[in-house]
Amino acid sequence: MFATVPVKKLSIESSRPIARVVPARSRTSSLLLILAALPLLATAEPSGLEAPPESIKQWYKPANKRQVWLHTMFNLRRSQQAIEEYAGAREGELVKKWVAAYAQSYRQIPEMVPEWGVEADLDALGGLEQAAAAGDLPAVKSALGKLGRSCDSCHLDHQAVTALLMRGPDFGPLQVQGQPFRKAMEGLSTQVNRVKIGAEDGRWEPAQTAATVLKQQLLDLGATCDQCHQDAYPKERILGSSIQEKLTELDSALAKGDKEETGKLLGHLGYNVCSRCHGVHRTLTDLREELSP
Ligand code: HEC
Ligand code: HEC
Ligand code: HEC
């Protein structure tokens, strides 16, 4: 089972009223809106981040051949757009056609994930179908607007976390040279700091040894990129030839006992190798771990 992460742990407050209020145009109107939202803030349960129910897994790879849930969502967005555009152009027959497609996808939501059934507004859906059948285009538009609020509401609660857990890369099971990925990360950090401490104290020999180990560790890490990336580009950008050059320069700076140059090169590596990859992969991995047991 997925765990529900208590709000406190991630320090995310119920941000819904705030998020909607802040972009308001004038200061006075945003103040009024904030005041209007205060009772909501005071009474609403904090929303927190919640992992989706297990039942959604069957609608994603690897349990399913396709990302069925996601494609249902794409279908909804496409048919919603078609309904809006044809209603605007007073094309009643085409509205009817796309309302049927929309309704079919929409009804799949509670069927696929019964736990989220309450999020689907089937009354409004019935209203949309009736309006389309009667050729009442203004009523079509207003029913569609109402249904749109059900999309927004579920997305606020579930979209980001579902995308992360169902489709985001999972570094958890990865190994680097037989070590858990996280251990390998700690190893990198240890060697980087050993170089730094050695340079600081003029102890160049241990610093050189650490730099040699670091180089090998980065090669080993690079081998893991290929497990997910079919193209060479992401690895080239973070661990490619320009970084190899910097590692060679680091060797000579250490051999010369050049403290300033060593500092500069470590800074370059820290930014271009570690921080860049962390920006893409670490934060989401940390979040994923918070959300999974
Ligand atoms: C794949 C790109 C990638 C590169 C390159 C990378 N890291 Fe990481 N790093 C990660 C990911 C992903 C995590 C989160 C791992 C986890 O929590 O399971 C992480 C976590 C860490 C952690 C925390 C480990 C822990 O115990 O939570 C440290 C420390 C770390 N990295 C150091 C470094 C250093 C130092 C470098 C550069 C020399 C570096 N990393 C380069 C992806 C990368
Ligand atoms: C019961 C919850 C729920 C309802 C109701 C819902 N969605 Fe979604 N929707 C999700 C989740 C969860 C995701 C994230 C799926 C993912 O990224 O794999 C999502 C993702 C999407 C995406 C993909 C966005 C992207 O580009 O990655 C679109 C488009 C979308 N929904 C459209 C709609 C529309 C239109 C409606 C209303 C007619 C709707 N959804 C109703 C839960 C819901
Ligand atoms: C567990 C799977 C996985 C592993 C292992 C992995 N990545 Fe990724 N990475 C992804 C996914 C998925 C994306 C987003 C889609 C894409 O770009 O392929 C991504 C995106 C990226 C991006 C941003 C997009 C781009 O092409 O520039 C970079 C940079 C990147 N990864 C670097 C790395 C490096 C370097 C390694 C190895 C040290 C690595 N990744 C290992 C799955 C992974």
Tab-separated table of C-alpha atoms and ligand atoms in Angstrom:
chain	number	residue	atom	x	y	z
A	1	MET	CA	0.000	0.000	0.000
A	2	PHE	CA	1.013	3.568	-0.557
A	3	ALA	CA	1.346	5.749	2.486
A	4	THR	CA	-0.401	8.992	3.144
A	5	VAL	CA	2.161	11.598	3.989
A	6	PRO	CA	1.187	13.746	6.891
A	7	VAL	CA	1.124	17.406	5.995
A	8	LYS	CA	3.554	18.327	8.703
A	9	LYS	CA	6.274	16.138	7.284
A	10	LEU	CA	6.367	17.928	3.956
A	11	SER	CA	5.335	21.265	5.431
A	12	ILE	CA	2.742	21.826	2.766
A	13	GLU	CA	-0.217	23.732	4.085
A	14	SER	CA	-3.603	23.646	2.473
A	15	SER	CA	-2.597	26.004	-0.281
A	16	ARG	CA	-5.677	26.016	-2.422
A	17	PRO	CA	-7.361	29.197	-1.281
A	18	ILE	CA	-4.021	31.013	-1.167
A	19	ALA	CA	-2.967	29.883	-4.630
A	20	ARG	CA	-6.160	31.229	-6.103
A	21	VAL	CA	-6.095	34.436	-4.164
A	22	VAL	CA	-2.559	35.672	-4.622
A	23	PRO	CA	-2.614	36.444	-8.347
A	24	ALA	CA	-5.599	38.808	-7.954
A	25	ARG	CA	-5.107	42.081	-9.766
A	26	SER	CA	-5.284	44.852	-7.229
A	27	ARG	CA	-4.063	44.912	-3.692
A	28	THR	CA	-7.465	45.790	-2.343
A	29	SER	CA	-9.211	43.009	-4.168
A	30	SER	CA	-6.607	40.447	-3.121
A	31	LEU	CA	-6.942	41.602	0.460
A	32	LEU	CA	-10.694	41.211	0.244
A	33	LEU	CA	-10.296	37.778	-1.257
A	34	ILE	CA	-7.839	36.761	1.427
A	35	LEU	CA	-10.313	37.898	4.058
A	36	ALA	CA	-13.044	35.988	2.293
A	37	ALA	CA	-10.859	32.878	2.223
A	38	LEU	CA	-9.874	33.038	5.890
A	39	PRO	CA	-12.836	31.039	7.155
A	40	LEU	CA	-11.968	28.410	4.529
A	41	LEU	CA	-8.379	28.320	5.698
A	42	ALA	CA	-9.471	27.972	9.258
A	43	THR	CA	-11.949	25.159	8.693
A	44	ALA	CA	-10.591	23.169	5.753
A	45	GLU	CA	-8.639	20.016	6.530
A	46	PRO	CA	-5.061	20.422	5.355
A	47	SER	CA	-4.845	18.710	1.973
A	48	GLY	CA	-1.385	17.121	2.242
A	49	LEU	CA	0.004	14.869	-0.446
A	50	GLU	CA	-1.588	11.510	-0.823
A	51	ALA	CA	-0.460	8.599	-2.934
A	52	PRO	CA	-3.133	7.273	-5.325
A	53	PRO	CA	-5.009	4.065	-4.461
A	54	GLU	CA	-3.494	0.750	-5.549
A	55	SER	CA	-6.292	0.255	-8.063
A	56	ILE	CA	-4.740	2.804	-10.413
A	57	LYS	CA	-1.666	0.636	-10.954
A	58	GLN	CA	-3.528	-1.700	-13.310
A	59	TRP	CA	-3.994	1.274	-15.655
A	60	TYR	CA	-0.287	1.950	-15.951
A	61	LYS	CA	2.802	0.137	-17.126
A	62	PRO	CA	4.124	-2.362	-16.239
A	63	ALA	CA	0.796	-3.914	-15.106
A	64	ASN	CA	-0.798	-2.674	-18.330
A	65	LYS	CA	0.610	-2.529	-21.832
A	66	ARG	CA	-0.403	1.120	-22.117
A	67	GLN	CA	-0.719	4.150	-19.856
A	68	VAL	CA	-4.509	3.744	-19.969
A	69	TRP	CA	-5.385	6.283	-17.290
A	70	LEU	CA	-3.255	8.984	-18.873
A	71	HIS	CA	-4.718	8.313	-22.325
A	72	THR	CA	-8.245	8.548	-20.931
A	73	MET	CA	-7.236	11.975	-19.647
A	74	PHE	CA	-5.891	13.024	-23.037
A	75	ASN	CA	-9.170	11.860	-24.598
A	76	LEU	CA	-11.119	13.971	-22.122
A	77	ARG	CA	-9.110	17.062	-22.875
A	78	ARG	CA	-9.404	16.546	-26.634
A	79	SER	CA	-13.149	15.933	-26.579
A	80	GLN	CA	-13.653	18.864	-24.212
A	81	GLN	CA	-11.848	21.122	-26.694
A	82	ALA	CA	-13.884	19.761	-29.603
A	83	ILE	CA	-17.153	20.362	-27.730
A	84	GLU	CA	-16.130	23.927	-26.864
A	85	GLU	CA	-15.058	24.768	-30.395
A	86	TYR	CA	-18.069	23.193	-32.111
A	87	ALA	CA	-20.483	24.712	-29.610
A	88	GLY	CA	-18.920	28.110	-30.406
A	89	ALA	CA	-19.421	27.424	-34.124
A	90	ARG	CA	-23.012	26.190	-33.535
A	91	GLU	CA	-22.246	22.773	-34.991
A	92	GLY	CA	-24.869	20.849	-33.004
A	93	GLU	CA	-24.307	17.447	-34.631
A	94	LEU	CA	-20.580	17.506	-34.041
A	95	VAL	CA	-21.177	18.637	-30.467
A	96	LYS	CA	-23.330	15.545	-29.999
A	97	LYS	CA	-20.640	13.302	-31.437
A	98	TRP	CA	-17.948	14.657	-29.122
A	99	VAL	CA	-20.176	14.711	-26.063
A	100	ALA	CA	-20.631	10.964	-26.575
A	101	ALA	CA	-16.863	10.483	-26.689
A	102	TYR	CA	-16.407	12.711	-23.647
A	103	ALA	CA	-19.083	10.881	-21.661
A	104	GLN	CA	-17.568	7.514	-22.445
A	105	SER	CA	-14.167	8.609	-21.138
A	106	TYR	CA	-15.606	10.433	-18.151
A	107	ARG	CA	-17.575	7.370	-17.011
A	108	GLN	CA	-14.377	5.360	-17.073
A	109	ILE	CA	-12.973	7.465	-14.221
A	110	PRO	CA	-15.078	5.939	-11.405
A	111	GLU	CA	-14.924	2.540	-13.100
A	112	MET	CA	-11.156	2.493	-13.251
A	113	VAL	CA	-10.516	3.927	-9.793
A	114	PRO	CA	-13.635	3.440	-7.646
A	115	GLU	CA	-11.915	5.146	-4.688
A	116	TRP	CA	-12.006	8.372	-6.692
A	117	GLY	CA	-15.626	7.913	-7.757
A	118	VAL	CA	-16.802	10.811	-5.604
A	119	GLU	CA	-14.641	13.159	-7.679
A	120	ALA	CA	-16.679	12.459	-10.814
A	121	ASP	CA	-19.794	14.611	-11.230
A	122	LEU	CA	-22.107	12.180	-13.010
A	123	ASP	CA	-25.134	14.438	-12.529
A	124	ALA	CA	-23.438	17.199	-14.467
A	125	LEU	CA	-22.472	14.620	-17.091
A	126	GLY	CA	-26.136	13.619	-17.493
A	127	GLY	CA	-26.966	17.309	-17.869
A	128	LEU	CA	-24.349	17.655	-20.597
A	129	GLU	CA	-25.736	14.694	-22.531
A	130	GLN	CA	-29.305	15.983	-22.282
A	131	ALA	CA	-28.303	19.460	-23.407
A	132	ALA	CA	-26.390	18.031	-26.378
A	133	ALA	CA	-29.317	15.793	-27.358
A	134	ALA	CA	-31.677	18.795	-27.192
A	135	GLY	CA	-29.263	20.925	-29.215
A	136	ASP	CA	-29.204	23.457	-26.358
A	137	LEU	CA	-25.704	24.818	-26.870
A	138	PRO	CA	-25.668	27.385	-24.032
A	139	ALA	CA	-26.664	24.577	-21.649
A	140	VAL	CA	-23.885	22.413	-23.136
A	141	LYS	CA	-21.383	25.124	-22.320
A	142	SER	CA	-22.536	25.576	-18.778
A	143	ALA	CA	-22.600	21.820	-18.061
A	144	LEU	CA	-19.112	21.550	-19.513
A	145	GLY	CA	-17.967	24.350	-17.219
A	146	LYS	CA	-19.368	22.529	-14.224
A	147	LEU	CA	-17.633	19.310	-15.243
A	148	GLY	CA	-14.427	21.259	-15.708
A	149	ARG	CA	-14.484	22.087	-12.024
A	150	SER	CA	-14.512	18.383	-11.230
A	151	CYS	CA	-11.381	17.967	-13.360
A	152	ASP	CA	-9.634	20.810	-11.542
A	153	SER	CA	-10.591	19.582	-8.144
A	154	CYS	CA	-9.251	16.077	-8.679
A	155	HIS	CA	-6.106	17.393	-10.355
A	156	LEU	CA	-5.299	19.632	-7.404
A	157	ASP	CA	-5.442	16.647	-5.090
A	158	HIS	CA	-3.959	13.890	-7.204
A	159	GLN	CA	-2.372	14.797	-10.519
A	160	ALA	CA	1.217	15.613	-9.610
A	161	VAL	CA	1.691	12.764	-7.166
A	162	THR	CA	0.127	10.231	-9.548
A	163	ALA	CA	2.358	11.340	-12.411
A	164	LEU	CA	5.409	11.042	-10.163
A	165	LEU	CA	4.607	7.631	-8.708
A	166	MET	CA	3.126	5.990	-11.797
A	167	ARG	CA	5.401	7.415	-14.468
A	168	GLY	CA	8.426	9.017	-12.832
A	169	PRO	CA	11.814	7.299	-12.854
A	170	ASP	CA	12.459	5.094	-9.835
A	171	PHE	CA	16.043	5.058	-8.602
A	172	GLY	CA	15.116	2.917	-5.582
A	173	PRO	CA	15.987	-0.482	-7.067
A	174	LEU	CA	19.055	0.784	-8.971
A	175	GLN	CA	22.495	-0.494	-8.122
A	176	VAL	CA	25.866	1.009	-8.909
A	177	GLN	CA	28.554	-1.676	-8.998
A	178	GLY	CA	26.491	-3.906	-6.713
A	179	GLN	CA	25.790	-1.093	-4.238
A	180	PRO	CA	22.425	0.519	-3.552
A	181	PHE	CA	22.211	3.795	-5.465
A	182	ARG	CA	22.034	5.878	-2.326
A	183	LYS	CA	25.200	4.280	-0.914
A	184	ALA	CA	26.956	5.170	-4.152
A	185	MET	CA	25.848	8.781	-3.670
A	186	GLU	CA	27.250	8.842	-0.168
A	187	GLY	CA	30.495	7.469	-1.603
A	188	LEU	CA	30.677	10.347	-4.097
A	189	SER	CA	30.113	12.861	-1.380
A	190	THR	CA	32.813	11.290	0.806
A	191	GLN	CA	35.442	11.476	-1.958
A	192	VAL	CA	34.545	15.027	-2.972
A	193	ASN	CA	34.921	16.143	0.636
A	194	ARG	CA	38.159	14.180	1.042
A	195	VAL	CA	39.643	16.107	-1.884
A	196	LYS	CA	38.419	19.345	-0.368
A	197	ILE	CA	39.717	18.614	3.135
A	198	GLY	CA	43.093	17.441	1.775
A	199	ALA	CA	43.471	20.621	-0.283
A	200	GLU	CA	42.470	22.755	2.673
A	201	ASP	CA	45.144	21.205	4.884
A	202	GLY	CA	47.828	20.800	2.233
A	203	ARG	CA	47.596	17.020	2.427
A	204	TRP	CA	47.867	16.401	-1.288
A	205	GLU	CA	48.434	12.681	-1.313
A	206	PRO	CA	45.120	11.590	0.226
A	207	ALA	CA	43.435	14.244	-1.911
A	208	GLN	CA	44.918	12.707	-5.071
A	209	THR	CA	43.857	9.228	-4.022
A	210	ALA	CA	40.329	10.466	-3.378
A	211	ALA	CA	40.217	12.159	-6.797
A	212	THR	CA	41.190	8.879	-8.450
A	213	VAL	CA	38.456	7.005	-6.600
A	214	LEU	CA	35.964	9.748	-7.489
A	215	LYS	CA	36.794	9.431	-11.185
A	216	GLN	CA	36.083	5.705	-11.082
A	217	GLN	CA	32.869	6.236	-9.126
A	218	LEU	CA	31.623	8.678	-11.747
A	219	LEU	CA	32.390	6.166	-14.500
A	220	ASP	CA	30.392	3.544	-12.607
A	221	LEU	CA	27.544	5.987	-12.080
A	222	GLY	CA	27.562	6.808	-15.804
A	223	ALA	CA	26.897	3.156	-16.580
A	224	THR	CA	23.515	3.434	-14.817
A	225	CYS	CA	22.247	6.215	-17.095
A	226	ASP	CA	21.954	3.709	-19.939
A	227	GLN	CA	19.473	1.627	-17.985
A	228	CYS	CA	16.817	4.262	-18.619
A	229	HIS	CA	18.226	6.630	-21.245
A	230	GLN	CA	18.386	5.266	-24.752
A	231	ASP	CA	20.063	8.391	-26.096
A	232	ALA	CA	23.578	9.461	-25.157
A	233	TYR	CA	22.725	13.126	-24.684
A	234	PRO	CA	21.676	13.288	-20.973
A	235	LYS	CA	24.799	11.430	-19.915
A	236	GLU	CA	27.014	13.480	-22.216
A	237	ARG	CA	25.686	16.663	-20.699
A	238	ILE	CA	26.371	15.661	-17.100
A	239	LEU	CA	29.233	13.181	-17.279
A	240	GLY	CA	30.557	13.733	-20.794
A	241	SER	CA	33.898	14.748	-22.298
A	242	SER	CA	33.981	18.278	-20.883
A	243	ILE	CA	33.627	16.839	-17.378
A	244	GLN	CA	36.338	14.251	-18.071
A	245	GLU	CA	38.614	17.164	-19.022
A	246	LYS	CA	37.877	18.910	-15.740
A	247	LEU	CA	38.683	15.711	-13.848
A	248	THR	CA	42.050	15.558	-15.619
A	249	GLU	CA	42.645	19.210	-14.732
A	250	LEU	CA	41.802	18.348	-11.130
A	251	ASP	CA	44.517	15.688	-11.144
A	252	SER	CA	47.131	18.209	-12.273
A	253	ALA	CA	45.965	20.878	-9.816
A	254	LEU	CA	46.343	18.342	-7.012
A	255	ALA	CA	49.742	17.211	-8.309
A	256	LYS	CA	50.878	20.862	-8.285
A	257	GLY	CA	49.381	21.475	-4.865
A	258	ASP	CA	47.300	24.349	-6.261
A	259	LYS	CA	44.645	25.031	-3.631
A	260	GLU	CA	42.829	27.784	-5.487
A	261	GLU	CA	42.547	25.863	-8.746
A	262	THR	CA	41.404	22.757	-6.854
A	263	GLY	CA	38.647	24.765	-5.221
A	264	LYS	CA	37.521	26.161	-8.565
A	265	LEU	CA	37.431	22.738	-10.218
A	266	LEU	CA	35.524	21.152	-7.350
A	267	GLY	CA	33.006	23.978	-7.581
A	268	HIS	CA	32.647	23.377	-11.307
A	269	LEU	CA	32.117	19.637	-10.815
A	270	GLY	CA	29.711	20.157	-7.930
A	271	TYR	CA	27.586	22.449	-10.031
A	272	ASN	CA	27.723	20.744	-13.402
A	273	VAL	CA	27.697	17.108	-12.312
A	274	CYS	CA	26.028	16.868	-8.936
A	275	SER	CA	23.617	19.824	-8.853
A	276	ARG	CA	22.485	19.442	-12.437
A	277	CYS	CA	21.602	15.813	-12.046
A	278	HIS	CA	20.050	16.472	-8.653
A	279	GLY	CA	17.880	19.183	-10.201
A	280	VAL	CA	16.447	16.641	-12.603
A	281	HIS	CA	16.489	13.441	-10.571
A	282	ARG	CA	17.118	13.884	-6.876
A	283	THR	CA	14.311	16.128	-5.708
A	284	LEU	CA	11.688	13.953	-7.359
A	285	THR	CA	13.339	10.819	-6.002
A	286	ASP	CA	13.265	12.285	-2.500
A	287	LEU	CA	9.583	13.148	-2.923
A	288	ARG	CA	8.852	9.682	-4.252
A	289	GLU	CA	10.430	8.197	-1.154
A	290	GLU	CA	8.409	10.451	1.127
A	291	LEU	CA	5.276	9.188	-0.580
A	292	SER	CA	6.108	5.482	-0.595
A	293	PRO	CA	6.615	3.289	2.427
B	1	HEC	C1	21.651	10.457	-11.754
B	1	HEC	C2	22.257	11.734	-11.605
B	1	HEC	C3	23.040	12.031	-10.332
B	1	HEC	C4	24.338	12.484	-10.292
B	1	HEC	C5	25.265	12.729	-11.484
B	1	HEC	C6	24.644	12.717	-8.912
B	1	HEC	N1	23.568	12.392	-8.122
B	1	HEC	FE1	23.534	12.433	-6.079
B	1	HEC	N2	21.610	11.783	-6.113
B	1	HEC	C7	20.895	11.436	-7.230
B	1	HEC	C8	19.620	10.897	-6.824
B	1	HEC	C9	18.532	10.377	-7.747
B	1	HEC	C10	19.601	10.930	-5.423
B	1	HEC	C11	18.480	10.446	-4.487
B	1	HEC	C12	18.782	9.006	-4.158
B	1	HEC	C13	17.868	8.421	-3.135
B	1	HEC	O1	17.462	9.131	-2.227
B	1	HEC	O2	17.577	7.214	-3.233
B	1	HEC	C14	20.865	11.503	-4.993
B	1	HEC	C15	21.219	11.678	-3.681
B	1	HEC	C16	22.449	12.133	-3.256
B	1	HEC	C17	22.839	12.275	-1.871
B	1	HEC	C18	21.967	11.943	-0.672
B	1	HEC	C19	22.135	10.494	-0.323
B	1	HEC	C20	21.274	10.119	0.840
B	1	HEC	O3	21.746	9.356	1.693
B	1	HEC	O4	20.111	10.540	0.885
B	1	HEC	C21	24.126	12.742	-1.860
B	1	HEC	C22	24.975	13.043	-0.639
B	1	HEC	C23	24.545	12.890	-3.236
B	1	HEC	N3	23.487	12.512	-4.047
B	1	HEC	C24	25.788	13.336	-3.648
B	1	HEC	C25	26.180	13.488	-4.953
B	1	HEC	C26	27.427	14.072	-5.360
B	1	HEC	C27	28.500	14.595	-4.405
B	1	HEC	C28	27.442	14.056	-6.728
B	1	HEC	C29	28.490	14.601	-7.656
B	1	HEC	C30	29.856	14.183	-7.479
B	1	HEC	C31	26.197	13.443	-7.157
B	1	HEC	N4	25.459	13.125	-6.067
B	1	HEC	C32	25.874	13.222	-8.484
B	1	HEC	C33	21.308	11.562	-8.542
B	1	HEC	C34	22.559	11.975	-8.955
B	2	HEC	C1	-10.761	11.449	-10.272
B	2	HEC	C2	-9.639	12.271	-10.589
B	2	HEC	C3	-9.588	12.967	-11.924
B	2	HEC	C4	-10.601	13.558	-12.627
B	2	HEC	C5	-12.064	13.698	-12.237
B	2	HEC	C6	-10.002	14.070	-13.831
B	2	HEC	N1	-8.666	13.799	-13.862
B	2	HEC	FE1	-7.375	14.330	-15.326
B	2	HEC	N2	-5.836	13.512	-14.272
B	2	HEC	C7	-5.968	12.845	-13.076
B	2	HEC	C8	-4.677	12.327	-12.681
B	2	HEC	C9	-4.400	11.526	-11.432
B	2	HEC	C10	-3.757	12.728	-13.672
B	2	HEC	C11	-2.251	12.432	-13.724
B	2	HEC	C12	-2.013	11.281	-14.652
B	2	HEC	C13	-0.589	11.155	-15.103
B	2	HEC	O1	0.090	12.175	-15.260
B	2	HEC	O2	-0.147	10.015	-15.374
B	2	HEC	C14	-4.532	13.472	-14.659
B	2	HEC	C15	-3.995	14.021	-15.802
B	2	HEC	C16	-4.706	14.683	-16.758
B	2	HEC	C17	-4.151	15.197	-17.991
B	2	HEC	C18	-2.719	15.057	-18.423
B	2	HEC	C19	-1.972	16.336	-18.317
B	2	HEC	C20	-0.615	16.189	-18.916
B	2	HEC	O3	-0.384	16.800	-19.955
B	2	HEC	O4	0.221	15.459	-18.370
B	2	HEC	C21	-5.183	15.772	-18.689
B	2	HEC	C22	-5.103	16.441	-20.043
B	2	HEC	C23	-6.377	15.610	-17.908
B	2	HEC	N3	-6.042	14.940	-16.733
B	2	HEC	C24	-7.637	16.043	-18.292
B	2	HEC	C25	-8.778	15.898	-17.525
B	2	HEC	C26	-10.062	16.461	-17.853
B	2	HEC	C27	-10.349	17.312	-19.082
B	2	HEC	C28	-10.907	16.099	-16.863
B	2	HEC	C29	-12.352	16.444	-16.683
B	2	HEC	C30	-13.218	16.265	-17.799
B	2	HEC	C31	-10.166	15.300	-15.920
B	2	HEC	N4	-8.885	15.202	-16.352
B	2	HEC	C32	-10.713	14.748	-14.786
B	2	HEC	C33	-7.109	12.681	-12.354
B	2	HEC	C34	-8.359	13.129	-12.713
B	3	HEC	C1	15.575	5.104	-13.425
B	3	HEC	C2	15.659	5.682	-14.740
B	3	HEC	C3	16.701	6.745	-14.977
B	3	HEC	C4	18.046	6.699	-14.712
B	3	HEC	C5	18.849	5.566	-14.089
B	3	HEC	C6	18.599	7.945	-15.173
B	3	HEC	N1	17.612	8.739	-15.707
B	3	HEC	FE1	17.837	10.635	-16.390
B	3	HEC	N2	15.833	10.728	-16.835
B	3	HEC	C7	14.949	9.682	-16.677
B	3	HEC	C8	13.670	10.084	-17.212
B	3	HEC	C9	12.416	9.225	-17.290
B	3	HEC	C10	13.820	11.425	-17.673
B	3	HEC	C11	12.769	12.307	-18.357
B	3	HEC	C12	12.534	11.863	-19.767
B	3	HEC	C13	13.778	11.841	-20.584
B	3	HEC	O1	14.413	12.895	-20.748
B	3	HEC	O2	14.152	10.746	-21.042
B	3	HEC	C14	15.188	11.796	-17.404
B	3	HEC	C15	15.746	13.032	-17.714
B	3	HEC	C16	17.077	13.350	-17.565
B	3	HEC	C17	17.648	14.612	-17.944
B	3	HEC	C18	16.898	15.807	-18.499
B	3	HEC	C19	16.543	15.583	-19.938
B	3	HEC	C20	17.714	15.621	-20.853
B	3	HEC	O3	17.709	14.809	-21.794
B	3	HEC	O4	18.636	16.444	-20.663
B	3	HEC	C21	18.988	14.552	-17.681
B	3	HEC	C22	20.010	15.633	-17.891
B	3	HEC	C23	19.246	13.228	-17.131
B	3	HEC	N3	18.067	12.532	-17.074
B	3	HEC	C24	20.498	12.769	-16.767
B	3	HEC	C25	20.743	11.496	-16.287
B	3	HEC	C26	22.084	10.987	-16.013
B	3	HEC	C27	23.383	11.757	-16.214
B	3	HEC	C28	21.924	9.715	-15.561
B	3	HEC	C29	23.001	8.762	-15.100
B	3	HEC	C30	23.974	9.240	-14.177
B	3	HEC	C31	20.496	9.443	-15.532
B	3	HEC	N4	19.827	10.527	-16.005
B	3	HEC	C32	19.945	8.249	-15.082
B	3	HEC	C33	15.213	8.456	-16.118
B	3	HEC	C34	16.439	8.030	-15.628
